[in-house]
Amino acid sequence: MPRPIEALVHADALTHNLARARAAAPDARVWAVVKAAAYGHGIARAYEALRGADGFALLDLAEAQLLRELGWRGPILLLEGAFEPRDLELCSRLNLWHVVHHVAQIDWLAMHKTQAPHRVFLKMNSGMNRLGFTPTAYRGAWARLDALPQVDEIALMTHFADADGERGIARQLQTFVEATRDLPGERCLSNSAATLRHAADAQVRADWVRAGIMLYGSAPDFPSHDVAHWDLRPTMTLRSRLIATQQLAAGDCVGYGSTYTATGPMRIGIVACGYADGYPRHAPGLAERSTPVLVNGRRTRLVGRVSMDMLAVDLSALPDAEVGAEVTLWGHGPQGSTLPIDDVAHAAGTIGYELMCALAPRVPVRLADAAPAAR
Ligand SMILES: *Cc1c(COP(=O)(O)O)cnc(C)c1O
């Protein structure tokens, strides 16, 4: 029997969440952001469920190629654009649209030989200071691109740093709107957080939205809002089983570093899941602060440190849980139970994005049956 850990991808939930993106931005076309192997879900696995999107946005040219091999003939956008001049050859060959965010990328285009002119997304650095032309340099970059025979349409794009938080998008939006006021072209502004939280702002309505994390059933602004608030469904389950139990007496400790000490008689279970599976090692299992886990669909908590291949859970309230019991690290558990990935991420001091993307290659992943069922 293989080690009992596995991850499930819920295709119906991906499709549901994509519909939520559409509903939140009814006048826009939706890029399904599938970078980082569709946030750890696997592009090939997510593709059928997300092919109702208007296009796929990603970074990696190999992933763009994979989408073409899967049969996708619609738009594909490279969010970081070309990394070197010869990337443009693949863009020409596979009809990839690409972001232009620095001067060298314009130089490469000017030297590029192509039959079909490229569609580009010109990125403005409106305040995040990651990628893009400053508002002052933007117009000059636009004019240069506009004059190139290698370039067809130029869409205008920026990215918000605080769409999920208190600061919001007003400042960056104002910068973008002012600097692009008289430029023609489609607009592409919002990520998931801006799409969900700032939909009422008329200025943020654009031709395209870039939906990432919301497609994968994690709330971009947790804990301000959770997935239930945004009506998003979990798309990934990580589950395993108990492979041992231990009976502790007062004073007994658990795991490396003996960070958890039993205060009285207590039963614990050992789960076949550790940080080498992608479970966060920094998830706390302390008396005063712990991380939620489901055993047989019932919520309990981590005890002690996460080790490479195992972690321990409190079975005090679960006298029936024996070796073989189903353990849900996040996602769907038995009997309709769920453990939102955001609850686990928050307890571990990180975000759902990181947990999904960190799922380790040694964990077998498969598409779940339509309804999340018990094994
Ligand atoms: C990753 C990414 C997105 C998607 O962001 P989410 O928060 O996952 O919705 C959108 N735009 C750009 C430029 C990105 O890199």
Short mmCIF file of C-alpha atoms and ligand atoms in Angstrom, two decimals, residues 33 35 39 79 123 130 157 159 191-193 210-214 353, ligand 1:
data_model
loop_
_atom_site.label_atom_id
_atom_site.label_comp_id
_atom_site.label_asym_id
_atom_site.label_seq_id
_atom_site.Cartn_x
_atom_site.Cartn_y
_atom_site.Cartn_z
CA VAL A 33 -4.24 33.09 -13.69
CA LYS A 35 1.01 30.56 -12.95
CA TYR A 39 -1.26 27.52 -7.85
CA LEU A 79 2.61 38.21 -17.03
CA LYS A 123 2.55 47.64 -17.59
CA ARG A 130 7.77 45.77 -8.64
CA MET A 157 -2.18 47.35 -17.35
CA HIS A 159 -1.21 45.84 -10.52
CA ASN A 191 -6.45 40.78 -9.29
CA SER A 192 -8.83 38.66 -7.18
CA ALA A 193 -8.88 41.04 -4.22
CA ARG A 210 -6.87 38.75 -13.60
CA ALA A 211 -8.41 36.18 -11.27
CA GLY A 212 -5.93 34.01 -9.42
CA ILE A 213 -6.40 32.95 -5.84
CA MET A 214 -10.19 33.24 -5.90
CA TYR A 353 -1.36 30.88 -1.81
C1 LIG B 1 -0.50 36.50 -9.64
C2 LIG B 1 -1.01 37.70 -10.32
C3 LIG B 1 -2.38 37.95 -10.34
C4 LIG B 1 -3.38 37.11 -9.59
O1 LIG B 1 -3.41 37.54 -8.27
P1 LIG B 1 -4.42 36.87 -7.21
O2 LIG B 1 -4.19 37.64 -5.98
O3 LIG B 1 -4.00 35.45 -7.08
O4 LIG B 1 -5.77 37.02 -7.80
C5 LIG B 1 -2.83 39.04 -11.04
N1 LIG B 1 -1.96 39.86 -11.70
C6 LIG B 1 -0.64 39.65 -11.69
C7 LIG B 1 0.26 40.59 -12.41
C8 LIG B 1 -0.11 38.58 -11.00
O5 LIG B 1 1.20 38.37 -10.98
#
